[in-house]
Coordinates of C-alpha atoms in Angstrom, one line a residue:
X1 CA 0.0 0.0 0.0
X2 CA 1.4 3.4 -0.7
X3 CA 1.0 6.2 1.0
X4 CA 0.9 10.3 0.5
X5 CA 2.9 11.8 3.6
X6 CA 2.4 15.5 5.0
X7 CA 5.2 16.9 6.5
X8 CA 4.6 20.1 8.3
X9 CA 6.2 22.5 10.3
X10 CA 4.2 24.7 13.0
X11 CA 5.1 27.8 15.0
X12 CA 4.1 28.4 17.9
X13 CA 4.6 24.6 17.8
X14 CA 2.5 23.0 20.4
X15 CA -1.0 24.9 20.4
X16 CA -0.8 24.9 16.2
X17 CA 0.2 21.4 16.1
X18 CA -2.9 20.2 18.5
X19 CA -5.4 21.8 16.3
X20 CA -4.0 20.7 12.8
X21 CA -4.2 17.7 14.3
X22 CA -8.1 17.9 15.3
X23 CA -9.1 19.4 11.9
X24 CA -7.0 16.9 9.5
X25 CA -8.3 14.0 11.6
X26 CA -11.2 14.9 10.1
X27 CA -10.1 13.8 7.1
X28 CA -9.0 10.6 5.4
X29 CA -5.5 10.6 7.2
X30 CA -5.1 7.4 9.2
X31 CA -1.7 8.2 11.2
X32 CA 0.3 11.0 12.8
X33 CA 3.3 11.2 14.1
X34 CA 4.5 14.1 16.3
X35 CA 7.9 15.6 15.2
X36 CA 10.2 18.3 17.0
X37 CA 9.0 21.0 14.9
X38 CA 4.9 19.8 13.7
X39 CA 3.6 16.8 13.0
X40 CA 3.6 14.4 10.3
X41 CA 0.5 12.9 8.6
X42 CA -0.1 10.3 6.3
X43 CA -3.1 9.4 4.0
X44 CA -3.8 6.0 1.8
X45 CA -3.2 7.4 -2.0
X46 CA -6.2 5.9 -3.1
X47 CA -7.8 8.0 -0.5
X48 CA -5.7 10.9 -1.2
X49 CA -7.1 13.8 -3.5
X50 CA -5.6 17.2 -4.5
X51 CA -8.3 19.6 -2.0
X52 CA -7.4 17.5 0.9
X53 CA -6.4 20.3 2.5
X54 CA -8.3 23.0 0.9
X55 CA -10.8 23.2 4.2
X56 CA -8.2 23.0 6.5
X57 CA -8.4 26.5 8.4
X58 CA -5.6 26.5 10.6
X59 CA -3.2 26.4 7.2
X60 CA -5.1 29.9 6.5
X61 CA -5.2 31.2 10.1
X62 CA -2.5 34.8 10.4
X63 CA -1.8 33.4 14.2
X64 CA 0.4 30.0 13.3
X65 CA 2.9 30.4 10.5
X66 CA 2.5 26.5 9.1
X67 CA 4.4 25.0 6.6
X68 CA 5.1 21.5 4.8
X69 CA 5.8 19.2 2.4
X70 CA 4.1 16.6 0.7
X71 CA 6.1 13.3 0.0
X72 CA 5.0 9.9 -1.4
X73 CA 6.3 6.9 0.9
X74 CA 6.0 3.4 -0.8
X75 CA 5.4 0.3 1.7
X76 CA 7.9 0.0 4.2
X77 CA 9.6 -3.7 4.1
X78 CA 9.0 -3.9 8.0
X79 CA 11.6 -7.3 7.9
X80 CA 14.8 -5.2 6.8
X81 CA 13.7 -2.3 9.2
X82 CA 13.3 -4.8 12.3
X83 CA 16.4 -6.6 11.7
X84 CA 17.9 -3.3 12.0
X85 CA 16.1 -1.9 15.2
X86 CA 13.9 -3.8 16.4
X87 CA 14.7 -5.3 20.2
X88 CA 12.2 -8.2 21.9
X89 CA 9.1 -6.6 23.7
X90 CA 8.4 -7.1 27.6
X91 CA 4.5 -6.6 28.4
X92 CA 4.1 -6.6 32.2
X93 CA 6.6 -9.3 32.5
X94 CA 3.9 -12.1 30.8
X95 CA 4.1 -11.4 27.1
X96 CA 7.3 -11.4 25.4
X97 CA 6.6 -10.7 21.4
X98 CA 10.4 -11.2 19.5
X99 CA 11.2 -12.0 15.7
X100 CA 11.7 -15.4 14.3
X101 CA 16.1 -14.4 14.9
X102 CA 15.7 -14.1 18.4
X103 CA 15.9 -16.5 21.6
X104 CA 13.2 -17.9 23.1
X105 CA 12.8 -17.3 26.6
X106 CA 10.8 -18.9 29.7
X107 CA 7.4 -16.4 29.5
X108 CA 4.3 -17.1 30.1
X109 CA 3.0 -16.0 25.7
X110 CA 6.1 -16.1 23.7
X111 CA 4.8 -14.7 20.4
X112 CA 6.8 -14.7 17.6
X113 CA 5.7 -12.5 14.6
X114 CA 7.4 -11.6 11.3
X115 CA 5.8 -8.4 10.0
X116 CA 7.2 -8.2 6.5
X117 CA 4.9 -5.2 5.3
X118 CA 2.0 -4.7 7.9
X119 CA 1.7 -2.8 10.6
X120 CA 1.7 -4.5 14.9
X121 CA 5.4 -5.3 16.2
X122 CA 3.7 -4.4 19.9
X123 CA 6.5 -1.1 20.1
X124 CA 3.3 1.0 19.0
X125 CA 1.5 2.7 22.3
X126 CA -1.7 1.0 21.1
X127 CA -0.4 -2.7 20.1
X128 CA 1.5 -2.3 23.3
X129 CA -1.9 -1.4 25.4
X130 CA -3.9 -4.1 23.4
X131 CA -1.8 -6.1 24.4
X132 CA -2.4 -5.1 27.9
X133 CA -6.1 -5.3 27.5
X134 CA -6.1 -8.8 26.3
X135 CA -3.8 -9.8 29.5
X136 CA -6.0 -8.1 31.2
X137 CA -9.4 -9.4 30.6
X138 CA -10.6 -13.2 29.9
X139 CA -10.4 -14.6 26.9
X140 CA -11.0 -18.0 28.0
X141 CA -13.6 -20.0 25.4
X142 CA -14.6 -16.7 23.8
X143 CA -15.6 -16.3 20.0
X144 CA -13.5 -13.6 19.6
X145 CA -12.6 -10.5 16.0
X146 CA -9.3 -8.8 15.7
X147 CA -10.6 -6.1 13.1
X148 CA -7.8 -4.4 11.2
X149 CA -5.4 -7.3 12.6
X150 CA -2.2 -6.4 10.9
X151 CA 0.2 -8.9 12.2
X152 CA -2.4 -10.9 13.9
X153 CA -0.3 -10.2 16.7
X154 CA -3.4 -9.4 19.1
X155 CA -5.3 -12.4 17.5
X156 CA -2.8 -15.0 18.3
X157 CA -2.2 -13.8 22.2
X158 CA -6.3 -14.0 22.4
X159 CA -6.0 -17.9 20.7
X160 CA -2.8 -18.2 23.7
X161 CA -5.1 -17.2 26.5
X162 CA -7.5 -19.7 25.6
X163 CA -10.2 -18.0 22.9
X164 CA -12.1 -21.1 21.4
X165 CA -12.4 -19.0 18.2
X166 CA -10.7 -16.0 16.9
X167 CA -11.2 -14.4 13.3
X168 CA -8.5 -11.8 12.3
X169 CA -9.5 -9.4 9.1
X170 CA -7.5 -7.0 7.3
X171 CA -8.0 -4.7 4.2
X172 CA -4.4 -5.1 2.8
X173 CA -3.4 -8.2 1.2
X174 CA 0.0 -7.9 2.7
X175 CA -1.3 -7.9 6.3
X176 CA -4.0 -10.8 5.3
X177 CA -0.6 -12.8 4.0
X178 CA 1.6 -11.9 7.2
X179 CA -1.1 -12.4 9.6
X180 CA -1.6 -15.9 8.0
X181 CA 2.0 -16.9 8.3
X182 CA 2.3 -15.5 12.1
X183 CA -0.2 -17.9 13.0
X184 CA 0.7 -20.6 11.1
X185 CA 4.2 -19.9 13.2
X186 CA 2.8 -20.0 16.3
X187 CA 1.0 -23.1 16.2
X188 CA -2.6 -21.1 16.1
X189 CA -4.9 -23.8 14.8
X190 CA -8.2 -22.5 16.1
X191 CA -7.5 -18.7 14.5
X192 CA -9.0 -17.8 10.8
X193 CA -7.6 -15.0 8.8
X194 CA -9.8 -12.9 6.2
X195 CA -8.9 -10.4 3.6
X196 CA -11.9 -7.7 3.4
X197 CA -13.4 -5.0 5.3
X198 CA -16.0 -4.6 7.6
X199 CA -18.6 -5.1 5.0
X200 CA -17.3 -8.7 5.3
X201 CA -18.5 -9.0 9.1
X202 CA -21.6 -11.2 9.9
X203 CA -24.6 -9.0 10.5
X204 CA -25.9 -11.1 13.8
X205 CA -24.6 -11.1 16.7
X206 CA -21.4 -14.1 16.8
X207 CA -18.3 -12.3 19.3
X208 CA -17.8 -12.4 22.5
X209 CA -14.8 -10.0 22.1
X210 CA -13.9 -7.8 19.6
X211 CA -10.2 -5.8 19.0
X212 CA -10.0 -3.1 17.0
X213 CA -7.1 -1.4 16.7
X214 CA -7.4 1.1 13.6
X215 CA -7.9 4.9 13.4
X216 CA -10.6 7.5 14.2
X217 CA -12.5 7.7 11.4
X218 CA -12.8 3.9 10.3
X219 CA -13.4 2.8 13.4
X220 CA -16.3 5.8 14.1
X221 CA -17.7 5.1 10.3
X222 CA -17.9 0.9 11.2
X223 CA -18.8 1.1 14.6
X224 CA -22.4 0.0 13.9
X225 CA -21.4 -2.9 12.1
X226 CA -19.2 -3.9 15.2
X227 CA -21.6 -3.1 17.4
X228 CA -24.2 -5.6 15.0
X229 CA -22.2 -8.7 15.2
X230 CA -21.3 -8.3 19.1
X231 CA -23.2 -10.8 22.0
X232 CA -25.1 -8.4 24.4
X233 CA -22.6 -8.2 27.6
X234 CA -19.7 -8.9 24.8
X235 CA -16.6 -6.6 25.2
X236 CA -15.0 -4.3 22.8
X237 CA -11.6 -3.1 23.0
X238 CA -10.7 -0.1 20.5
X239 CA -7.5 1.4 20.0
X240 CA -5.5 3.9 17.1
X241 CA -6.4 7.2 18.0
X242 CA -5.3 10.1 20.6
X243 CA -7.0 11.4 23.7
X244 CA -7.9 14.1 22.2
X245 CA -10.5 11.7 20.1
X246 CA -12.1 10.3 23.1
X247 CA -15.3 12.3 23.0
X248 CA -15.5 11.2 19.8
X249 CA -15.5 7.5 20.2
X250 CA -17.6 8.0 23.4
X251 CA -20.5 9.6 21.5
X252 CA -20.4 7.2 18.6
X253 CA -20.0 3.9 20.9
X254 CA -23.1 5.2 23.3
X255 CA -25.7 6.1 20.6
X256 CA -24.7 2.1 19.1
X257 CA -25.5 0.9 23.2
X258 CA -22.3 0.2 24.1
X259 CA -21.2 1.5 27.4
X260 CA -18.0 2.9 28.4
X261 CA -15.8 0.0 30.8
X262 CA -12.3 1.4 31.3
X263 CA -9.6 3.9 29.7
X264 CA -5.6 2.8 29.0
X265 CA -2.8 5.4 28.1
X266 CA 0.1 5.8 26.7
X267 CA 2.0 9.1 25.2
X268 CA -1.3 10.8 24.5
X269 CA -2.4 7.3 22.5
X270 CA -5.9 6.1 24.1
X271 CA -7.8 2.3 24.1
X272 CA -10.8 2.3 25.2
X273 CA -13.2 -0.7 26.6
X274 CA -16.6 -0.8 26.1
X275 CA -19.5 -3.6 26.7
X276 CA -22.9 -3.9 24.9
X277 CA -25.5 -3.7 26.7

């Protein structure tokens, strides 16, 4: 998948950057990333047009001198770039998540995931506090959905603590062929992987739990077909978006029944749980 990526620089820095943010999450970008002088933001280029930012009103505001540039990043092989950096990941001392090159050691989940081209490693603030979620709640003989799974590094620690079913769906054919092989590497039998969208999602209720760990906007725009295929008293566990969003996703998930359970964070990244009711 290629991307379109926004580079921009903001003065005065820190009130300028907060608000960009807020007004391009409105649109079709799915990822920012906070740099000493702005923010960076980046946009699918088949969702990318050339007024994306023609409504933006900070970039016409006299108070915040705001520039940028606009670069097209093509998809980032995530092998050579975790040979490179990447070190083993420590979740509260129970889930260690490490590539295929490094040694196994005595933890309770050892999860060993190859990313290739798709996005969840676990060194993200909202893999890492999935993670967390997962180890925090039971999973034990639940159907359970990782929507938007990536890896399928959250899908295989729900099959590990003891899911009787779990489903992993992605959009991109990369992440559908990763997420495939990651299971298939650690010994996931009970875990199927999709390639699709949420218009692929059964329309009666069939989850116990669901994981979503996207962005904003998909996640607000599919909530209701979430929300259609989740058991009343079923959990939902959403993730990909900043504190800042939280009213957001608390107005969406309410008018859809689902009420608000408990809050993780991490560097200004948010997951949210939420039950139906």
């Amino acid at each position: 998948m290629i991307y379109i990526a926004y580079h921009f620089n903001v003065e005065p820095r820190e009130l300028g950057a907060e608000i960009l943010l807020a007004e391009l999450g409105e649109k079709a970008f799915e990822s920012f990333e906070e740099t000493p002088t702005g923010i960076s933001a980046y946009v699918q280029k088949d969702l990318w047009t050339d007024d994306i930012l023609d409504d933006i009103f900070i970039l016409q505001s006299d108070q915040f001198t705001i520039t940028y540039r606009k670069e097209e990043i093509a998809q980032v092989n995530w092998n050579v770039e975790w040979e490179k950096n990447f070190d083993p990941i420590d979740v509260d001392g129970e889930c260690y998540v490490r590539a295929p090159f490094h040694p196994a050691i005595d933890a309770k989940y050892d999860i060993v995931i190859e990313p290739k081209m798709s996005f969840g490693t676990g060194h993200h603030e909202t893999t890492f506090m999935m993670i967390r979620q997962i180890l925090n709640n039971d999973m034990e003989g639940k159907h359970v959905l990782d929507m938007g799974c990536g890896t399928a590094i959250l899908a295989i620690l729900a099959s590990l603590r003891g899911a009787k079913t779990v489903e992993a769906i992605d959009i991109d054919n990369w992440c559908y062929i990763n997420s495939t092989e990651n299971v298939t590497r650690n010994n996931c039998s009970n875990i199927s992987v999709f390639e699709g969208d949420a218009s692929i999602l059964a329309t009666e209720p069939k989850y116990d739990v669901i994981l979503a760990n996207i962005n904003r906007n998909i996640l607000v725009n599919d909530m209701d077909k979430y929300v259609a295929c989740l058991k009343t008293g079923g959990s939902i566990f959403f993730s990909g978006f900043y504190t800042e969003d939280i009213p957001v996703i608390l107005k969406s998930a309410e008018s859809y029944g689902l009420s608000f359970e408990n809050q993780l964070e991490k560097n200004n990244w948010v997951s949210l749980k939420f039950i139906k009711q």
